[in-house]
Amino acid sequence: MRLTPTRPMRTHVIVQEVRLMPARAAVEETTAPATPAPATPAPATPAPATPAPATTAAAAVDAADERPLVAHTKKYALEKLAPAALQTDRERVSRDTIEDLRGLGLLNHLAPLEFGGAGLDRYADRRLHELLAYADLNVWLIWAQHAPTVARIAGTLNSEDGGSHPLVEPVLRGELLIGAALSDVRRYPTGNLTARRSRDGWTVNGTVSWFSGWGLNEAAVLAAVDPESEQVILALVPIDEHYRATPLALQALSGSRTERVRILDVVVPDAYALAVKPLAEWQHSDNSTAGNAGSQFFGLGRRILDEIAGEPHGTGVAEAWLPYLHGLRARAYELADAVLDGGDPDASLSERLSLKVRAGEALTTLSRALVVARAGRGLPADNTAQLHARSVLFLQVQGQTRAERTAQLDAIANSVPRLA
């Protein structure tokens, strides 16, 4: 399936339907019902019609705005997070923001209902990711390290170790914010966390390249490799004196509290292990998951498009690129669902990777367009054009596997224009 940006004159019907508008209004109108024409009064009020079910994954994500948690999150994201995004990037995500997320129910929305979970499906969860990425990618990153891990932990409840883990219940109730140290397994046999088997557990050592939310996280999920057995140990452990953090001074997502963390002799009792699986199995699953174009691309992409549309000279760009972004989103969600529903992940990996690379390229182009549309106004550090440009750079490498890096560089090498 080939998607290409459309020329403005060919998209006027679609653009009219979507009604491009500035940032807040555009998100609010995504699923807003049309205002019906006045009707002649009827003698009896008919029962309200049942909305037609969403027919595509993307439509189901849009329809999730009707869910109370999604609606409350949208309001918070637009009214609180988005206006403060530049300040947050300078001053870092605050503890108050985490408390706001906790109050909304976003720290355990994927937990079982008996622990206060929201009972959301994958479509509503994607919409939450889109909304937070739209409003503030710094906040999204810290939350996105935590939220999926809650679902993973919930899956251990029926296991012997999961049921005895002292941190599982506080996490599922949204009482603890978790940091994630998983991606360094990709660097095996060098640069990964190492687990050595002891009598009743493991001892973990090494350096976590990227750890977001440092100073706010109270526990961490670590993925370490036992080199003797080539197994990956996934463990939930408290953050204590065995951790040493070094600031990274990132130029992109500098408000995300992302630091390099040295782990020194962290003891992982058997009861703290969430899973132990062969390295090859872990790598296969990781490559498949990382091959998806995540909702953060489409949340941030829509934010940039909406800001371009708000510029007097940017309307043509926004009209041309909005259908393309929608097309990428629809296909990415369709392919991700096929895997989640039992399809062969290897069969679609090449196309999923291609979509992710193209989504990144689209955001790069759009962030450049926003700077161009604003001219000199788009160059100061306190302009959102610069914030978005840096955020797009972050997404180029966040969750990057070797296969993805190769695909990205191949796409760049193959896109050199010919001199006329």
GROMACS .gro file of C-alpha atoms in nm, residues 34-35 62 111 144 294:
model
    6
   34ALA     CA    1  -2.222   1.744   1.342
   35THR     CA    2  -2.494   1.983   1.460
   62ASP     CA    3  -1.137   0.828   1.720
  111ALA     CA    4  -0.489  -0.264   3.568
  144ALA     CA    5   0.450   0.576   2.839
  294GLY     CA    6   0.330   0.413   1.773
   0.00000   0.00000   0.00000
